[in-house]
Amino acid sequence: MKPQLISFKLCPFVQRSVIVLQEKGVDYDIEYIDINNPPDWFKAISPLGKVPVLRVGEAVVFESAVIMEYLDEVNPPSLHPAEPLRKAQNRAWMEFASSLFMSLHGLVSAEHEADYQAAESALRGKLAQLDAQLSGPYFNGEDFNLIDAAYAPLLMRLALLEEWAPMGLYDGLSKLPAWSAAVLARPAVQDSVIPEFAELYRRFIGNRDGYAAERFDPL
Ligand SMILES: N[C@@H](CCC(=O)N[C@@H](CS)C(=O)NCC(=O)O)C(=O)O
C-alpha cells in the first residue's frame, strides 16, 4: 500500500521520513500543509497537531523516529546496524538529536543576543558529545544508517547557517565535518527538501523579530 506523508515544507522531522523513503526507493505520496493554519482533516488525524504524519491506508502513524523505524522495518534490508546493543545505542543517539533540534530552534529564533549565545553554547556542547560518538565517514562507519538519516536535516540546516553567518560550529571537532559532508552528499538527502528550501528557510528565520533574524537576514 502506497504510504502518504503529511508534511510542512520546512519541517526537519518530516525530512527524516523522506530520506528513508528515498534511500529505500519506496513509492510514496506527500501532501504539504500550512502547519500554522492546518486544515480540519489534519487536526482530525494528528493526535498532537504535528507533522510528520504517515498514512498507511486508514491507519495513521506519528512521531518521526517511530515513522522511520516503521518504514525501515517494512522495507528491508534494514538501515539499522544488526547487532542489538549497537542498534540500541543508535536509537539512544537518535533521541539525542531531539535536544539538538531544540538548541537549533533556540538559535534561529533568539530574540536577544544573550538567548542566541546561550543556544549557540548549548549547541556546541552537544555537537562535541556527538562528535565523540562518530566512527566516520558515517555514524557507524562505512554504511549509511537510519541514524545518519535522523541527523541529516540538522546537518543540512547547520551547513546553511554556517554559509550565511559563519560561527565555526565544527571548530575543534574531529569527525563531524567529514560526517556532515558525507551525509549531505547522499542523493536521498539532497532530494529530501523542495528546491527552494534554502531560500524559504532563510526567509522563515529572517521574518521574525530580533537578534537571530538580523544575523541571518537575507536582505
Ligand atoms: N517529536 C516530533 C516533533 C514534530 C514537530 O515538532 N513538528 C513541527 C513541525 S517541524 C510541528 O508540527 N509543529 C506544530 C505544533 O507544534 O503545533 C517528531 O519527531 O515527529
Short mmCIF file of C-alpha atoms and ligand atoms in Angstrom, two decimals:
data_model
loop_
_atom_site.label_atom_id
_atom_site.label_comp_id
_atom_site.label_asym_id
_atom_site.label_seq_id
_atom_site.Cartn_x
_atom_site.Cartn_y
_atom_site.Cartn_z
CA MET A 1 0.00 0.00 0.00
CA LYS A 2 1.45 3.37 -1.03
CA PRO A 3 2.18 5.44 2.10
CA GLN A 4 1.25 9.11 2.27
CA LEU A 5 3.33 11.55 4.24
CA ILE A 6 1.78 14.73 5.59
CA SER A 7 4.40 17.44 5.57
CA PHE A 8 5.26 21.06 6.13
CA LYS A 9 7.88 22.30 3.67
CA LEU A 10 10.43 23.38 6.30
CA CYS A 11 9.96 20.58 8.83
CA PRO A 12 13.17 18.72 9.71
CA PHE A 13 11.20 15.85 11.26
CA VAL A 14 9.27 15.12 8.06
CA GLN A 15 12.54 15.30 6.14
CA ARG A 16 13.81 12.29 8.10
CA SER A 17 10.99 10.13 6.72
CA VAL A 18 11.54 11.42 3.20
CA ILE A 19 15.21 10.43 3.36
CA VAL A 20 14.33 6.88 4.46
CA LEU A 21 11.70 6.55 1.72
CA GLN A 22 14.15 7.80 -0.92
CA GLU A 23 17.08 5.69 0.32
CA LYS A 24 14.86 2.65 0.03
CA GLY A 25 13.30 3.64 -3.28
CA VAL A 26 9.77 3.43 -1.87
CA ASP A 27 6.94 4.94 -3.90
CA TYR A 28 5.03 7.43 -1.73
CA ASP A 29 2.79 10.48 -1.85
CA ILE A 30 3.49 13.67 0.03
CA GLU A 31 0.96 16.33 0.95
CA TYR A 32 2.08 19.72 2.22
CA ILE A 33 0.03 21.66 4.73
CA ASP A 34 0.48 25.05 6.35
CA ILE A 35 1.33 24.00 9.90
CA ASN A 36 0.34 27.45 11.21
CA ASN A 37 -3.11 27.08 9.68
CA PRO A 38 -3.72 23.35 9.48
CA PRO A 39 -6.81 22.03 7.70
CA ASP A 40 -9.55 20.33 9.72
CA TRP A 41 -8.84 16.89 8.21
CA PHE A 42 -5.27 17.16 9.56
CA LYS A 43 -6.43 18.15 13.04
CA ALA A 44 -8.69 15.11 12.98
CA ILE A 45 -5.89 12.64 12.23
CA SER A 46 -2.86 14.16 14.02
CA PRO A 47 -3.05 13.43 17.77
CA LEU A 48 -0.53 16.18 18.64
CA GLY A 49 -1.31 18.51 15.73
CA LYS A 50 2.21 17.96 14.44
CA VAL A 51 3.81 16.73 11.24
CA PRO A 52 5.01 14.26 10.18
CA VAL A 53 2.01 12.01 9.97
CA LEU A 54 2.23 8.90 7.86
CA ARG A 55 -0.97 7.46 6.46
CA VAL A 56 -0.97 3.81 5.51
CA GLY A 57 -4.44 3.07 4.21
CA GLU A 58 -6.78 4.03 7.06
CA ALA A 59 -4.01 3.84 9.66
CA VAL A 60 -2.02 6.80 10.95
CA VAL A 61 1.49 6.80 12.44
CA PHE A 62 3.02 9.87 14.08
CA GLU A 63 6.38 10.86 15.65
CA SER A 64 9.27 10.98 13.19
CA ALA A 65 11.52 8.40 14.89
CA VAL A 66 8.65 5.91 15.03
CA ILE A 67 7.80 6.53 11.37
CA MET A 68 11.44 5.98 10.42
CA GLU A 69 11.55 2.69 12.31
CA TYR A 70 8.29 1.53 10.71
CA LEU A 71 9.44 2.42 7.19
CA ASP A 72 12.74 0.66 7.87
CA GLU A 73 11.00 -2.48 9.09
CA VAL A 74 8.54 -2.86 6.22
CA ASN A 75 11.10 -2.07 3.53
CA PRO A 76 14.06 -4.42 4.11
CA PRO A 77 17.01 -4.56 4.22
CA SER A 78 17.17 -2.60 7.45
CA LEU A 79 19.22 0.57 7.64
CA HIS A 80 19.94 -0.16 11.32
CA PRO A 81 23.10 -1.99 12.38
CA ALA A 82 22.22 -5.66 13.01
CA GLU A 83 23.86 -6.07 16.42
CA PRO A 84 21.22 -5.43 19.16
CA LEU A 85 23.44 -3.41 21.50
CA ARG A 86 24.71 -1.20 18.69
CA LYS A 87 21.15 -0.77 17.46
CA ALA A 88 20.01 0.26 20.94
CA GLN A 89 22.86 2.77 21.15
CA ASN A 90 21.92 4.15 17.76
CA ARG A 91 18.33 4.60 18.92
CA ALA A 92 19.55 6.39 22.03
CA TRP A 93 21.68 8.77 19.96
CA MET A 94 18.76 9.31 17.58
CA GLU A 95 16.78 10.52 20.58
CA PHE A 96 19.73 12.78 21.48
CA ALA A 97 19.04 14.59 18.18
CA SER A 98 15.82 15.96 19.73
CA SER A 99 17.85 18.11 22.11
CA LEU A 100 20.00 19.35 19.24
CA PHE A 101 16.87 20.31 17.28
CA MET A 102 15.70 22.24 20.36
CA SER A 103 19.01 24.12 20.53
CA LEU A 104 18.88 24.83 16.80
CA HIS A 105 15.37 26.20 17.22
CA GLY A 106 16.57 28.35 20.13
CA LEU A 107 19.40 29.67 17.99
CA VAL A 108 17.37 30.66 14.92
CA SER A 109 14.53 32.16 16.96
CA ALA A 110 16.67 34.03 19.53
CA GLU A 111 15.26 37.48 20.18
CA HIS A 112 18.21 38.82 22.11
CA GLU A 113 21.94 38.31 21.78
CA ALA A 114 22.10 36.61 25.19
CA ASP A 115 19.49 34.00 24.10
CA TYR A 116 21.47 33.45 20.96
CA GLN A 117 24.75 32.97 22.82
CA ALA A 118 23.10 30.52 25.23
CA ALA A 119 21.65 28.47 22.36
CA GLU A 120 24.94 28.53 20.47
CA SER A 121 26.86 27.38 23.51
CA ALA A 122 24.35 24.55 24.17
CA LEU A 123 24.64 23.52 20.52
CA ARG A 124 28.45 23.47 20.68
CA GLY A 125 28.39 21.31 23.79
CA LYS A 126 26.00 18.77 22.24
CA LEU A 127 27.90 18.70 18.94
CA ALA A 128 31.09 17.87 20.87
CA GLN A 129 29.27 14.97 22.60
CA LEU A 130 28.04 13.75 19.23
CA ASP A 131 31.47 14.08 17.62
CA ALA A 132 32.88 11.70 20.22
CA GLN A 133 30.39 9.03 19.08
CA LEU A 134 31.19 9.14 15.35
CA SER A 135 33.10 6.36 13.62
CA GLY A 136 33.33 8.08 10.23
CA PRO A 137 32.64 8.58 7.46
CA TYR A 138 29.08 7.77 8.63
CA PHE A 139 27.93 7.46 12.23
CA ASN A 140 28.69 3.73 12.43
CA GLY A 141 31.39 3.52 9.78
CA GLU A 142 31.15 2.70 6.08
CA ASP A 143 27.36 2.25 5.85
CA PHE A 144 24.71 4.94 5.76
CA ASN A 145 22.29 4.01 8.56
CA LEU A 146 18.99 5.20 9.98
CA ILE A 147 20.83 7.38 12.48
CA ASP A 148 22.53 9.28 9.64
CA ALA A 149 19.07 9.94 8.16
CA ALA A 150 17.88 11.13 11.59
CA TYR A 151 20.62 13.77 11.80
CA ALA A 152 20.70 14.80 8.12
CA PRO A 153 18.06 17.56 8.48
CA LEU A 154 20.05 19.08 11.34
CA LEU A 155 23.32 18.89 9.41
CA MET A 156 21.67 20.49 6.38
CA ARG A 157 20.40 23.44 8.41
CA LEU A 158 23.71 23.92 10.25
CA ALA A 159 25.57 23.95 6.91
CA LEU A 160 23.25 26.70 5.63
CA LEU A 161 23.61 28.79 8.79
CA GLU A 162 27.41 28.49 8.56
CA GLU A 163 27.21 29.70 4.97
CA TRP A 164 25.05 32.71 5.85
CA ALA A 165 26.80 33.76 9.06
CA PRO A 166 29.86 31.65 9.87
CA MET A 167 30.06 30.56 13.50
CA GLY A 168 32.78 27.92 13.28
CA LEU A 169 30.40 25.47 14.94
CA TYR A 170 32.57 22.49 14.00
CA ASP A 171 35.88 24.06 15.02
CA GLY A 172 37.87 21.63 17.13
CA LEU A 173 35.62 18.67 16.22
CA SER A 174 37.49 15.81 14.60
CA LYS A 175 34.82 13.77 12.78
CA LEU A 176 31.77 15.96 12.45
CA PRO A 177 32.84 17.99 9.38
CA ALA A 178 33.52 14.85 7.31
CA TRP A 179 30.32 13.19 8.61
CA SER A 180 28.29 16.23 7.57
CA ALA A 181 29.90 16.26 4.11
CA ALA A 182 29.27 12.53 3.60
CA VAL A 183 25.64 12.72 4.75
CA LEU A 184 24.82 15.85 2.77
CA ALA A 185 26.32 14.34 -0.40
CA ARG A 186 23.76 11.48 -0.42
CA PRO A 187 21.27 11.93 -3.29
CA ALA A 188 18.44 10.86 -0.95
CA VAL A 189 19.39 13.68 1.42
CA GLN A 190 19.78 16.28 -1.32
CA ASP A 191 16.37 15.35 -2.75
CA SER A 192 14.65 15.35 0.64
CA VAL A 193 13.68 19.03 0.52
CA ILE A 194 11.91 21.17 -2.05
CA PRO A 195 14.24 23.03 -4.49
CA GLU A 196 13.57 26.43 -2.88
CA PHE A 197 14.23 25.10 0.64
CA ALA A 198 17.31 27.25 1.43
CA GLU A 199 15.56 30.46 0.41
CA LEU A 200 12.39 29.58 2.35
CA TYR A 201 14.35 28.62 5.46
CA ARG A 202 16.34 31.84 5.37
CA ARG A 203 13.18 33.89 4.94
CA PHE A 204 11.47 31.93 7.75
CA ILE A 205 14.32 32.91 10.09
CA GLY A 206 14.57 36.48 8.79
CA ASN A 207 10.82 37.12 9.11
CA ARG A 208 10.95 37.01 12.90
CA ASP A 209 11.98 39.93 15.06
CA GLY A 210 15.18 40.05 17.00
CA TYR A 211 18.82 39.08 17.05
CA ALA A 212 18.84 35.82 15.06
CA ALA A 213 16.59 37.28 12.36
CA GLU A 214 19.02 40.15 11.86
CA ARG A 215 22.05 37.89 11.91
CA PHE A 216 20.75 35.55 9.22
CA ASP A 217 18.53 38.01 7.35
CA PRO A 218 18.81 37.63 3.59
CA LEU A 219 18.28 41.35 2.87
N1 LIG B 1 8.65 14.94 18.12
C1 LIG B 1 8.00 15.24 16.88
C2 LIG B 1 8.22 16.70 16.55
C3 LIG B 1 7.45 17.12 15.30
C4 LIG B 1 7.31 18.64 15.22
O1 LIG B 1 7.65 19.39 16.15
N2 LIG B 1 6.77 19.10 14.08
C5 LIG B 1 6.51 20.51 13.93
C6 LIG B 1 6.87 20.99 12.53
S1 LIG B 1 8.56 20.83 12.18
C7 LIG B 1 5.03 20.77 14.09
O2 LIG B 1 4.22 20.07 13.51
N3 LIG B 1 4.66 21.77 14.89
C8 LIG B 1 3.31 22.15 15.07
C9 LIG B 1 2.96 22.35 16.50
O3 LIG B 1 3.80 22.06 17.38
O4 LIG B 1 1.84 22.79 16.74
C10 LIG B 1 8.54 14.32 15.78
O5 LIG B 1 9.70 13.93 15.88
O6 LIG B 1 7.78 13.97 14.86
#
